[in-house]
Amino acid sequence: MSKTKTKKKRPSPKKPRKFGLYYGSRRKFQGSPFNRQLQSAVFRLYKYFEQERDHGGPFVDLKKVRLRVSQSLGISKTTVSKYVSIGFEGEEFNTPGKIRKHKRPKRCIDSFTKCALRNVIYEFHRNRWHITTAKLLAKLRQRDIDFKGGAETLRKVLHDIGFSYEAHNPTRKIQEEMRIQILRRNYLRRYYFFERAEVEGRKVWNFVYLDETWVFRRGTGKMGKSWQDLDLRSCPSKNMSTGARYIVIHAGGREGFVEGAGKVWCSSTKPKSYDDYHGDMNSIMFTKWLVEQLINNLEEPTVIVMDNAAYHRTQAKFSFI
């Protein structure tokens, strides 16, 4: 039998995809204001086509449509492809919303709850109870205060309303007493009076500040530190002595230290870990230094500013002030 050969038909070439003019949702733009991004895009397109006109032809091959759009708008080719695919799929173009940080609902409490929380903390202080977030949370639960968070959320809320976990500072309450506030205001008024003397045409006064401090022969630290490892050879057998303690007193102002007013002497008492230099100072020593080394070396009218140490306050009894 004779075999007949059949010719296979060649597949017809795929026709190129035809696109008409894509107007998108043009009606949405009519009568509505353009945002600044769209206004900028219009200006970029105008400048790009104007440059192509002056150039006498396109900068990029006409077949590379996405690259032309990318260069004309000043955006990446990936971004162009992303929005082109959205447009051909018929989806709506939506403006992405802003991402804003929101507090957790448990952390957002009203003013009444904040006031109740403050009152509970103040009650702890009045009764001298140790305050922890666990104890504070238990007290809030006991009084049916509207707070749904836990201990960690309570800690964040305390920071939000102005509290901070700090070491006890009893002097802060003393500093805000009415008596101290009056003394502070009087000091500032007198300071301002002498400071404004030159501007107001009065007698000019110079300001000098004095203070005392101390230093040890082998350093200043009360807690000595050194490089150590796990080997016992790096561990000292006993506490290292800091040596003798020296008391330093000096005075100075805007022009620097007062010449001849500095004094350094060795402490006669054995220093302790909790002690400072006030045990080696008294009113007699301070008065002698003030008269002989400070006042005698001042050449112009001077206002001497000092702190409220005990041996400073006794000077009001002497006649030279």
PDB file of C-alpha atoms in Angstrom:
ATOM      1  CA  MET A   1       0.000   0.000   0.000  1.00  0.00           C
ATOM      2  CA  SER A   2       1.242   3.362  -0.847  1.00  0.00           C
ATOM      3  CA  LYS A   3       1.481   5.870   1.911  1.00  0.00           C
ATOM      4  CA  THR A   4       0.200   9.316   1.254  1.00  0.00           C
ATOM      5  CA  LYS A   5       2.026  12.177   2.844  1.00  0.00           C
ATOM      6  CA  THR A   6      -0.015  15.003   4.289  1.00  0.00           C
ATOM      7  CA  LYS A   7       1.523  18.393   4.665  1.00  0.00           C
ATOM      8  CA  LYS A   8       1.191  20.038   8.045  1.00  0.00           C
ATOM      9  CA  LYS A   9      -0.230  23.479   7.993  1.00  0.00           C
ATOM     10  CA  ARG A  10       2.005  26.160   9.296  1.00  0.00           C
ATOM     11  CA  PRO A  11       0.556  28.031  12.247  1.00  0.00           C
ATOM     12  CA  SER A  12      -0.535  31.461  11.326  1.00  0.00           C
ATOM     13  CA  PRO A  13       1.555  34.178  12.958  1.00  0.00           C
ATOM     14  CA  LYS A  14      -0.003  35.846  15.959  1.00  0.00           C
ATOM     15  CA  LYS A  15      -1.438  39.157  15.178  1.00  0.00           C
ATOM     16  CA  PRO A  16       0.013  42.008  17.124  1.00  0.00           C
ATOM     17  CA  ARG A  17      -2.085  43.224  20.011  1.00  0.00           C
ATOM     18  CA  LYS A  18      -4.006  46.298  19.042  1.00  0.00           C
ATOM     19  CA  PHE A  19      -4.586  49.001  21.558  1.00  0.00           C
ATOM     20  CA  GLY A  20      -6.750  51.981  21.162  1.00  0.00           C
ATOM     21  CA  LEU A  21      -6.350  55.218  23.010  1.00  0.00           C
ATOM     22  CA  TYR A  22      -6.747  54.486  26.722  1.00  0.00           C
ATOM     23  CA  TYR A  23      -8.489  57.306  28.432  1.00  0.00           C
ATOM     24  CA  GLY A  24      -9.179  55.556  31.708  1.00  0.00           C
ATOM     25  CA  SER A  25     -11.613  57.384  33.923  1.00  0.00           C
ATOM     26  CA  ARG A  26     -11.257  60.734  32.219  1.00  0.00           C
ATOM     27  CA  ARG A  27     -14.605  61.908  33.437  1.00  0.00           C
ATOM     28  CA  LYS A  28     -13.391  61.747  37.025  1.00  0.00           C
ATOM     29  CA  PHE A  29     -10.764  64.396  36.278  1.00  0.00           C
ATOM     30  CA  GLN A  30     -13.229  66.813  34.742  1.00  0.00           C
ATOM     31  CA  GLY A  31     -14.326  69.421  37.231  1.00  0.00           C
ATOM     32  CA  SER A  32     -12.226  68.014  40.084  1.00  0.00           C
ATOM     33  CA  PRO A  33      -9.037  69.641  41.404  1.00  0.00           C
ATOM     34  CA  PHE A  34      -5.719  67.967  40.629  1.00  0.00           C
ATOM     35  CA  ASN A  35      -3.516  67.043  43.542  1.00  0.00           C
ATOM     36  CA  ARG A  36       0.098  68.181  43.564  1.00  0.00           C
ATOM     37  CA  GLN A  37       1.406  64.833  42.253  1.00  0.00           C
ATOM     38  CA  LEU A  38      -0.821  65.038  39.173  1.00  0.00           C
ATOM     39  CA  GLN A  39       0.063  68.689  38.626  1.00  0.00           C
ATOM     40  CA  SER A  40       3.752  67.786  38.778  1.00  0.00           C
ATOM     41  CA  ALA A  41       3.209  64.917  36.310  1.00  0.00           C
ATOM     42  CA  VAL A  42       1.530  67.276  33.815  1.00  0.00           C
ATOM     43  CA  PHE A  43       4.445  69.674  34.008  1.00  0.00           C
ATOM     44  CA  ARG A  44       7.007  66.857  33.614  1.00  0.00           C
ATOM     45  CA  LEU A  45       5.227  65.563  30.500  1.00  0.00           C
ATOM     46  CA  TYR A  46       5.119  69.028  29.020  1.00  0.00           C
ATOM     47  CA  LYS A  47       8.852  69.608  29.598  1.00  0.00           C
ATOM     48  CA  TYR A  48       9.739  66.148  28.261  1.00  0.00           C
ATOM     49  CA  PHE A  49       7.781  66.557  25.030  1.00  0.00           C
ATOM     50  CA  GLU A  50       9.127  70.081  24.624  1.00  0.00           C
ATOM     51  CA  GLN A  51      12.690  68.738  24.870  1.00  0.00           C
ATOM     52  CA  GLU A  52      11.876  66.043  22.309  1.00  0.00           C
ATOM     53  CA  ARG A  53      10.599  68.749  19.965  1.00  0.00           C
ATOM     54  CA  ASP A  54      13.804  70.738  20.324  1.00  0.00           C
ATOM     55  CA  HIS A  55      15.811  67.551  19.910  1.00  0.00           C
ATOM     56  CA  GLY A  56      14.098  66.803  16.614  1.00  0.00           C
ATOM     57  CA  GLY A  57      12.863  63.377  17.639  1.00  0.00           C
ATOM     58  CA  PRO A  58      12.257  61.047  20.557  1.00  0.00           C
ATOM     59  CA  PHE A  59      15.025  60.330  23.036  1.00  0.00           C
ATOM     60  CA  VAL A  60      14.000  56.676  23.353  1.00  0.00           C
ATOM     61  CA  ASP A  61      12.861  54.216  20.719  1.00  0.00           C
ATOM     62  CA  LEU A  62       9.115  54.484  20.139  1.00  0.00           C
ATOM     63  CA  LYS A  63       8.719  50.740  20.702  1.00  0.00           C
ATOM     64  CA  LYS A  64       9.955  51.050  24.295  1.00  0.00           C
ATOM     65  CA  VAL A  65       6.779  52.581  25.601  1.00  0.00           C
ATOM     66  CA  ARG A  66       7.237  51.868  29.288  1.00  0.00           C
ATOM     67  CA  LEU A  67      10.766  53.246  29.263  1.00  0.00           C
ATOM     68  CA  ARG A  68       9.512  56.426  27.595  1.00  0.00           C
ATOM     69  CA  VAL A  69       6.795  56.823  30.221  1.00  0.00           C
ATOM     70  CA  SER A  70       9.342  56.180  32.961  1.00  0.00           C
ATOM     71  CA  GLN A  71      11.717  58.865  31.717  1.00  0.00           C
ATOM     72  CA  SER A  72       9.006  61.397  30.957  1.00  0.00           C
ATOM     73  CA  LEU A  73       7.414  61.142  34.415  1.00  0.00           C
ATOM     74  CA  GLY A  74      10.658  60.674  36.344  1.00  0.00           C
ATOM     75  CA  ILE A  75       9.606  57.389  37.951  1.00  0.00           C
ATOM     76  CA  SER A  76      10.954  53.844  37.774  1.00  0.00           C
ATOM     77  CA  LYS A  77       9.991  51.384  35.046  1.00  0.00           C
ATOM     78  CA  THR A  78       8.725  48.963  37.703  1.00  0.00           C
ATOM     79  CA  THR A  79       6.233  51.539  38.937  1.00  0.00           C
ATOM     80  CA  VAL A  80       5.031  52.122  35.383  1.00  0.00           C
ATOM     81  CA  SER A  81       4.489  48.381  34.851  1.00  0.00           C
ATOM     82  CA  LYS A  82       2.597  48.132  38.144  1.00  0.00           C
ATOM     83  CA  TYR A  83       0.014  50.759  37.265  1.00  0.00           C
ATOM     84  CA  VAL A  84      -0.236  49.696  33.618  1.00  0.00           C
ATOM     85  CA  SER A  85      -1.237  46.195  34.721  1.00  0.00           C
ATOM     86  CA  ILE A  86      -3.831  47.651  37.100  1.00  0.00           C
ATOM     87  CA  GLY A  87      -5.283  49.718  34.275  1.00  0.00           C
ATOM     88  CA  PHE A  88      -5.521  46.830  31.795  1.00  0.00           C
ATOM     89  CA  GLU A  89      -7.191  44.620  34.398  1.00  0.00           C
ATOM     90  CA  GLY A  90      -9.949  47.192  34.759  1.00  0.00           C
ATOM     91  CA  GLU A  91      -9.337  47.950  38.423  1.00  0.00           C
ATOM     92  CA  GLU A  92      -9.903  51.336  39.975  1.00  0.00           C
ATOM     93  CA  PHE A  93      -6.966  53.517  40.848  1.00  0.00           C
ATOM     94  CA  ASN A  94      -7.114  54.262  44.571  1.00  0.00           C
ATOM     95  CA  THR A  95      -4.992  56.693  46.534  1.00  0.00           C
ATOM     96  CA  PRO A  96      -3.292  54.810  49.388  1.00  0.00           C
ATOM     97  CA  GLY A  97      -4.156  56.202  52.794  1.00  0.00           C
ATOM     98  CA  LYS A  98      -1.611  57.512  55.257  1.00  0.00           C
ATOM     99  CA  ILE A  99      -0.249  55.108  57.847  1.00  0.00           C
ATOM    100  CA  ARG A 100      -0.727  56.675  61.242  1.00  0.00           C
ATOM    101  CA  LYS A 101       0.443  55.361  64.569  1.00  0.00           C
ATOM    102  CA  HIS A 102      -2.373  54.735  67.001  1.00  0.00           C
ATOM    103  CA  LYS A 103      -2.132  54.049  70.677  1.00  0.00           C
ATOM    104  CA  ARG A 104      -3.534  50.823  71.938  1.00  0.00           C
ATOM    105  CA  PRO A 105      -7.086  51.152  73.258  1.00  0.00           C
ATOM    106  CA  LYS A 106      -6.075  49.942  76.744  1.00  0.00           C
ATOM    107  CA  ARG A 107      -3.478  52.694  76.959  1.00  0.00           C
ATOM    108  CA  CYS A 108      -5.937  55.446  76.045  1.00  0.00           C
ATOM    109  CA  ILE A 109      -7.692  56.386  79.271  1.00  0.00           C
ATOM    110  CA  ASP A 110      -9.934  59.332  80.014  1.00  0.00           C
ATOM    111  CA  SER A 111      -9.154  62.268  82.286  1.00  0.00           C
ATOM    112  CA  PHE A 112     -11.210  60.824  85.163  1.00  0.00           C
ATOM    113  CA  THR A 113      -9.133  57.625  85.200  1.00  0.00           C
ATOM    114  CA  LYS A 114      -5.914  59.648  85.040  1.00  0.00           C
ATOM    115  CA  CYS A 115      -7.001  61.715  88.041  1.00  0.00           C
ATOM    116  CA  ALA A 116      -7.967  58.582  89.985  1.00  0.00           C
ATOM    117  CA  LEU A 117      -4.598  57.008  89.172  1.00  0.00           C
ATOM    118  CA  ARG A 118      -2.736  60.079  90.434  1.00  0.00           C
ATOM    119  CA  ASN A 119      -4.747  60.100  93.663  1.00  0.00           C
ATOM    120  CA  VAL A 120      -3.887  56.452  94.320  1.00  0.00           C
ATOM    121  CA  ILE A 121      -0.168  57.181  93.883  1.00  0.00           C
ATOM    122  CA  TYR A 122      -0.387  60.212  96.179  1.00  0.00           C
ATOM    123  CA  GLU A 123      -2.120  58.031  98.763  1.00  0.00           C
ATOM    124  CA  PHE A 124       0.759  55.545  98.592  1.00  0.00           C
ATOM    125  CA  HIS A 125       3.189  58.385  99.287  1.00  0.00           C
ATOM    126  CA  ARG A 126       1.152  59.723 102.219  1.00  0.00           C
ATOM    127  CA  ASN A 127       1.074  56.285 103.840  1.00  0.00           C
ATOM    128  CA  ARG A 128       4.757  55.686 102.977  1.00  0.00           C
ATOM    129  CA  TRP A 129       3.985  52.482 101.078  1.00  0.00           C
ATOM    130  CA  HIS A 130       6.439  51.114  98.556  1.00  0.00           C
ATOM    131  CA  ILE A 131       4.992  51.634  95.083  1.00  0.00           C
ATOM    132  CA  THR A 132       5.267  48.971  92.380  1.00  0.00           C
ATOM    133  CA  THR A 133       3.156  48.484  89.280  1.00  0.00           C
ATOM    134  CA  ALA A 134       1.822  45.189  90.675  1.00  0.00           C
ATOM    135  CA  LYS A 135       0.663  46.790  93.948  1.00  0.00           C
ATOM    136  CA  LEU A 136      -0.721  49.781  92.107  1.00  0.00           C
ATOM    137  CA  LEU A 137      -2.633  47.564  89.683  1.00  0.00           C
ATOM    138  CA  ALA A 138      -4.101  45.552  92.569  1.00  0.00           C
ATOM    139  CA  LYS A 139      -5.293  48.765  94.234  1.00  0.00           C
ATOM    140  CA  LEU A 140      -6.935  49.904  90.986  1.00  0.00           C
ATOM    141  CA  ARG A 141      -8.741  46.565  90.681  1.00  0.00           C
ATOM    142  CA  GLN A 142      -9.847  46.793  94.304  1.00  0.00           C
ATOM    143  CA  ARG A 143     -11.419  50.226  93.785  1.00  0.00           C
ATOM    144  CA  ASP A 144     -13.068  49.299  90.450  1.00  0.00           C
ATOM    145  CA  ILE A 145     -11.215  52.021  88.556  1.00  0.00           C
ATOM    146  CA  ASP A 146     -11.836  51.779  84.817  1.00  0.00           C
ATOM    147  CA  PHE A 147      -8.442  50.474  83.683  1.00  0.00           C
ATOM    148  CA  LYS A 148      -8.351  47.274  81.606  1.00  0.00           C
ATOM    149  CA  GLY A 149      -4.605  46.958  80.991  1.00  0.00           C
ATOM    150  CA  GLY A 150      -1.941  44.949  82.752  1.00  0.00           C
ATOM    151  CA  ALA A 151       1.192  45.895  84.662  1.00  0.00           C
ATOM    152  CA  GLU A 152       3.250  46.736  81.553  1.00  0.00           C
ATOM    153  CA  THR A 153       0.463  48.874  80.098  1.00  0.00           C
ATOM    154  CA  LEU A 154       0.125  50.612  83.464  1.00  0.00           C
ATOM    155  CA  ARG A 155       3.836  51.421  83.424  1.00  0.00           C
ATOM    156  CA  LYS A 156       3.468  53.073  80.007  1.00  0.00           C
ATOM    157  CA  VAL A 157       0.397  55.001  81.152  1.00  0.00           C
ATOM    158  CA  LEU A 158       2.323  56.329  84.160  1.00  0.00           C
ATOM    159  CA  HIS A 159       4.991  57.667  81.800  1.00  0.00           C
ATOM    160  CA  ASP A 160       2.280  59.211  79.615  1.00  0.00           C
ATOM    161  CA  ILE A 161       0.778  61.201  82.496  1.00  0.00           C
ATOM    162  CA  GLY A 162       4.150  62.497  83.708  1.00  0.00           C
ATOM    163  CA  PHE A 163       5.401  59.959  86.270  1.00  0.00           C
ATOM    164  CA  SER A 164       8.876  58.407  86.228  1.00  0.00           C
ATOM    165  CA  TYR A 165      10.464  55.687  88.359  1.00  0.00           C
ATOM    166  CA  GLU A 166      13.234  57.492  90.261  1.00  0.00           C
ATOM    167  CA  ALA A 167      15.126  57.261  93.523  1.00  0.00           C
ATOM    168  CA  HIS A 168      13.580  58.984  96.513  1.00  0.00           C
ATOM    169  CA  ASN A 169      14.607  62.629  96.827  1.00  0.00           C
ATOM    170  CA  PRO A 170      13.250  64.130 100.081  1.00  0.00           C
ATOM    171  CA  THR A 171      15.033  67.431  99.443  1.00  0.00           C
ATOM    172  CA  ARG A 172      12.796  68.160  96.442  1.00  0.00           C
ATOM    173  CA  LYS A 173       9.816  68.673  98.737  1.00  0.00           C
ATOM    174  CA  ILE A 174      11.854  70.946 101.009  1.00  0.00           C
ATOM    175  CA  GLN A 175      13.021  73.004  98.030  1.00  0.00           C
ATOM    176  CA  GLU A 176       9.423  73.802  97.078  1.00  0.00           C
ATOM    177  CA  GLU A 177       8.306  74.921 100.536  1.00  0.00           C
ATOM    178  CA  MET A 178       6.948  78.459 100.750  1.00  0.00           C
ATOM    179  CA  ARG A 179       9.830  79.578 102.971  1.00  0.00           C
ATOM    180  CA  ILE A 180      12.414  78.364 100.455  1.00  0.00           C
ATOM    181  CA  GLN A 181      10.500  79.903  97.552  1.00  0.00           C
ATOM    182  CA  ILE A 182      10.530  83.296  99.275  1.00  0.00           C
ATOM    183  CA  LEU A 183      14.274  83.064  99.924  1.00  0.00           C
ATOM    184  CA  ARG A 184      14.854  82.072  96.303  1.00  0.00           C
ATOM    185  CA  ARG A 185      12.851  85.027  95.010  1.00  0.00           C
ATOM    186  CA  ASN A 186      14.671  87.445  97.312  1.00  0.00           C
ATOM    187  CA  TYR A 187      18.010  86.111  96.097  1.00  0.00           C
ATOM    188  CA  LEU A 188      17.026  86.524  92.449  1.00  0.00           C
ATOM    189  CA  ARG A 189      15.754  90.073  93.055  1.00  0.00           C
ATOM    190  CA  ARG A 190      19.003  91.106  94.764  1.00  0.00           C
ATOM    191  CA  TYR A 191      21.074  89.400  92.074  1.00  0.00           C
ATOM    192  CA  TYR A 192      19.135  91.189  89.339  1.00  0.00           C
ATOM    193  CA  PHE A 193      19.488  94.513  91.192  1.00  0.00           C
ATOM    194  CA  PHE A 194      23.308  94.305  91.217  1.00  0.00           C
ATOM    195  CA  GLU A 195      23.458  92.877  87.694  1.00  0.00           C
ATOM    196  CA  ARG A 196      21.455  95.797  86.236  1.00  0.00           C
ATOM    197  CA  ALA A 197      23.620  98.431  87.942  1.00  0.00           C
ATOM    198  CA  GLU A 198      25.666  99.270  84.833  1.00  0.00           C
ATOM    199  CA  VAL A 199      22.605  99.544  82.588  1.00  0.00           C
ATOM    200  CA  GLU A 200      20.776 101.796  85.040  1.00  0.00           C
ATOM    201  CA  GLY A 201      23.817 104.021  85.606  1.00  0.00           C
ATOM    202  CA  ARG A 202      24.491 102.914  89.173  1.00  0.00           C
ATOM    203  CA  LYS A 203      27.659 101.686  90.846  1.00  0.00           C
ATOM    204  CA  VAL A 204      28.970  98.595  89.051  1.00  0.00           C
ATOM    205  CA  TRP A 205      29.506  95.455  91.130  1.00  0.00           C
ATOM    206  CA  ASN A 206      31.560  92.395  90.310  1.00  0.00           C
ATOM    207  CA  PHE A 207      30.271  88.894  91.102  1.00  0.00           C
ATOM    208  CA  VAL A 208      32.495  86.292  92.792  1.00  0.00           C
ATOM    209  CA  TYR A 209      31.367  82.738  93.584  1.00  0.00           C
ATOM    210  CA  LEU A 210      33.064  80.560  96.202  1.00  0.00           C
ATOM    211  CA  ASP A 211      32.847  76.860  97.004  1.00  0.00           C
ATOM    212  CA  GLU A 212      34.741  74.001  98.617  1.00  0.00           C
ATOM    213  CA  THR A 213      35.538  70.464  97.515  1.00  0.00           C
ATOM    214  CA  TRP A 214      37.918  67.635  98.364  1.00  0.00           C
ATOM    215  CA  VAL A 215      40.294  65.262  96.609  1.00  0.00           C
ATOM    216  CA  PHE A 216      42.116  62.102  97.714  1.00  0.00           C
ATOM    217  CA  ARG A 217      45.818  61.495  97.209  1.00  0.00           C
ATOM    218  CA  ARG A 218      45.222  58.329  95.151  1.00  0.00           C
ATOM    219  CA  GLY A 219      42.095  59.417  93.338  1.00  0.00           C
ATOM    220  CA  THR A 220      38.647  60.704  94.127  1.00  0.00           C
ATOM    221  CA  GLY A 221      36.506  57.575  93.994  1.00  0.00           C
ATOM    222  CA  LYS A 222      35.000  56.083  97.132  1.00  0.00           C
ATOM    223  CA  MET A 223      34.448  52.816  95.256  1.00  0.00           C
ATOM    224  CA  GLY A 224      37.780  51.853  93.751  1.00  0.00           C
ATOM    225  CA  LYS A 225      37.667  50.049  90.398  1.00  0.00           C
ATOM    226  CA  SER A 226      40.373  48.154  88.507  1.00  0.00           C
ATOM    227  CA  TRP A 227      40.707  45.719  85.606  1.00  0.00           C
ATOM    228  CA  GLN A 228      39.992  42.195  86.870  1.00  0.00           C
ATOM    229  CA  ASP A 229      39.335  38.732  85.465  1.00  0.00           C
ATOM    230  CA  LEU A 230      38.320  35.392  86.993  1.00  0.00           C
ATOM    231  CA  ASP A 231      41.860  34.736  88.261  1.00  0.00           C
ATOM    232  CA  LEU A 232      42.270  35.471  91.980  1.00  0.00           C
ATOM    233  CA  ARG A 233      45.593  37.164  91.311  1.00  0.00           C
ATOM    234  CA  SER A 234      43.700  40.149  89.896  1.00  0.00           C
ATOM    235  CA  CYS A 235      41.526  40.423  93.015  1.00  0.00           C
ATOM    236  CA  PRO A 236      42.924  42.660  95.802  1.00  0.00           C
ATOM    237  CA  SER A 237      43.198  41.028  99.216  1.00  0.00           C
ATOM    238  CA  LYS A 238      41.846  44.135 100.976  1.00  0.00           C
ATOM    239  CA  ASN A 239      40.429  47.494 100.132  1.00  0.00           C
ATOM    240  CA  MET A 240      42.957  49.867  98.642  1.00  0.00           C
ATOM    241  CA  SER A 241      43.555  53.008 100.658  1.00  0.00           C
ATOM    242  CA  THR A 242      42.705  56.278  98.964  1.00  0.00           C
ATOM    243  CA  GLY A 243      45.334  58.078 100.996  1.00  0.00           C
ATOM    244  CA  ALA A 244      45.028  61.402 102.744  1.00  0.00           C
ATOM    245  CA  ARG A 245      42.208  63.764 101.891  1.00  0.00           C
ATOM    246  CA  TYR A 246      42.836  67.371 100.858  1.00  0.00           C
ATOM    247  CA  ILE A 247      40.315  70.189 101.188  1.00  0.00           C
ATOM    248  CA  VAL A 248      40.237  72.743  98.359  1.00  0.00           C
ATOM    249  CA  ILE A 249      38.565  76.151  98.608  1.00  0.00           C
ATOM    250  CA  HIS A 250      38.636  78.864  95.950  1.00  0.00           C
ATOM    251  CA  ALA A 251      36.613  81.734  94.508  1.00  0.00           C
ATOM    252  CA  GLY A 252      36.215  83.150  91.028  1.00  0.00           C
ATOM    253  CA  GLY A 253      33.973  85.046  88.674  1.00  0.00           C
ATOM    254  CA  ARG A 254      33.652  86.268  85.119  1.00  0.00           C
ATOM    255  CA  GLU A 255      37.324  87.233  84.921  1.00  0.00           C
ATOM    256  CA  GLY A 256      38.537  83.879  86.281  1.00  0.00           C
ATOM    257  CA  PHE A 257      39.767  82.804  89.701  1.00  0.00           C
ATOM    258  CA  VAL A 258      40.660  85.473  92.252  1.00  0.00           C
ATOM    259  CA  GLU A 259      44.438  85.631  92.467  1.00  0.00           C
ATOM    260  CA  GLY A 260      45.759  84.456  95.828  1.00  0.00           C
ATOM    261  CA  ALA A 261      42.370  83.164  97.050  1.00  0.00           C
ATOM    262  CA  GLY A 262      43.033  79.454  96.551  1.00  0.00           C
ATOM    263  CA  LYS A 263      43.804  77.298  99.564  1.00  0.00           C
ATOM    264  CA  VAL A 264      44.541  73.564  99.910  1.00  0.00           C
ATOM    265  CA  TRP A 265      45.198  71.747 103.184  1.00  0.00           C
ATOM    266  CA  CYS A 266      45.352  68.158 104.341  1.00  0.00           C
ATOM    267  CA  SER A 267      42.495  66.783 106.412  1.00  0.00           C
ATOM    268  CA  SER A 268      43.390  65.875 109.986  1.00  0.00           C
ATOM    269  CA  THR A 269      40.591  63.317 110.391  1.00  0.00           C
ATOM    270  CA  LYS A 270      40.443  59.876 108.818  1.00  0.00           C
ATOM    271  CA  PRO A 271      37.996  59.951 105.900  1.00  0.00           C
ATOM    272  CA  LYS A 272      35.059  57.553 105.925  1.00  0.00           C
ATOM    273  CA  SER A 273      33.179  56.095 102.972  1.00  0.00           C
ATOM    274  CA  TYR A 274      30.032  58.131 103.718  1.00  0.00           C
ATOM    275  CA  ASP A 275      31.767  61.353 104.825  1.00  0.00           C
ATOM    276  CA  ASP A 276      32.480  64.543 102.883  1.00  0.00           C
ATOM    277  CA  TYR A 277      34.647  67.589 103.511  1.00  0.00           C
ATOM    278  CA  HIS A 278      32.173  69.425 105.789  1.00  0.00           C
ATOM    279  CA  GLY A 279      33.575  67.646 108.848  1.00  0.00           C
ATOM    280  CA  ASP A 280      36.934  69.389 108.302  1.00  0.00           C
ATOM    281  CA  MET A 281      35.473  72.890 107.850  1.00  0.00           C
ATOM    282  CA  ASN A 282      34.205  75.247 110.544  1.00  0.00           C
ATOM    283  CA  SER A 283      33.294  78.890 110.832  1.00  0.00           C
ATOM    284  CA  ILE A 284      36.687  79.900 112.274  1.00  0.00           C
ATOM    285  CA  MET A 285      38.666  78.412 109.389  1.00  0.00           C
ATOM    286  CA  PHE A 286      36.250  79.802 106.828  1.00  0.00           C
ATOM    287  CA  THR A 287      36.282  83.288 108.367  1.00  0.00           C
ATOM    288  CA  LYS A 288      40.075  83.381 108.390  1.00  0.00           C
ATOM    289  CA  TRP A 289      40.253  82.396 104.742  1.00  0.00           C
ATOM    290  CA  LEU A 290      37.473  84.829 103.770  1.00  0.00           C
ATOM    291  CA  VAL A 291      39.137  87.839 105.401  1.00  0.00           C
ATOM    292  CA  GLU A 292      42.809  87.148 104.739  1.00  0.00           C
ATOM    293  CA  GLN A 293      42.793  85.535 101.291  1.00  0.00           C
ATOM    294  CA  LEU A 294      39.571  86.561  99.560  1.00  0.00           C
ATOM    295  CA  ILE A 295      38.465  90.012 100.718  1.00  0.00           C
ATOM    296  CA  ASN A 296      42.014  91.393 100.841  1.00  0.00           C
ATOM    297  CA  ASN A 297      42.539  90.344  97.196  1.00  0.00           C
ATOM    298  CA  LEU A 298      39.376  92.005  95.854  1.00  0.00           C
ATOM    299  CA  GLU A 299      40.150  95.327  94.145  1.00  0.00           C
ATOM    300  CA  GLU A 300      36.639  96.505  93.211  1.00  0.00           C
ATOM    301  CA  PRO A 301      33.148  96.433  94.757  1.00  0.00           C
ATOM    302  CA  THR A 302      32.175  92.785  94.772  1.00  0.00           C
ATOM    303  CA  VAL A 303      29.108  90.699  95.525  1.00  0.00           C
ATOM    304  CA  ILE A 304      30.172  87.374  97.084  1.00  0.00           C
ATOM    305  CA  VAL A 305      27.809  84.487  96.316  1.00  0.00           C
ATOM    306  CA  MET A 306      27.984  81.365  98.522  1.00  0.00           C
ATOM    307  CA  ASP A 307      25.801  78.387  99.385  1.00  0.00           C
ATOM    308  CA  ASN A 308      23.894  77.721 102.602  1.00  0.00           C
ATOM    309  CA  ALA A 309      26.490  75.635 104.469  1.00  0.00           C
ATOM    310  CA  ALA A 310      26.415  75.792 108.271  1.00  0.00           C
ATOM    311  CA  TYR A 311      29.782  77.552 108.600  1.00  0.00           C
ATOM    312  CA  HIS A 312      28.671  80.111 105.970  1.00  0.00           C
ATOM    313  CA  ARG A 313      25.510  81.099 107.850  1.00  0.00           C
ATOM    314  CA  THR A 314      27.393  81.960 111.060  1.00  0.00           C
ATOM    315  CA  GLN A 315      29.208  84.791 109.295  1.00  0.00           C
ATOM    316  CA  ALA A 316      26.288  87.163 109.853  1.00  0.00           C
ATOM    317  CA  LYS A 317      27.428  87.560 113.484  1.00  0.00           C
ATOM    318  CA  PHE A 318      30.741  89.159 112.505  1.00  0.00           C
ATOM    319  CA  SER A 319      31.222  92.867 112.055  1.00  0.00           C
ATOM    320  CA  PHE A 320      33.043  92.884 108.715  1.00  0.00           C
ATOM    321  CA  ILE A 321      29.913  91.908 106.748  1.00  0.00           C
TER     322      ILE A 321
END
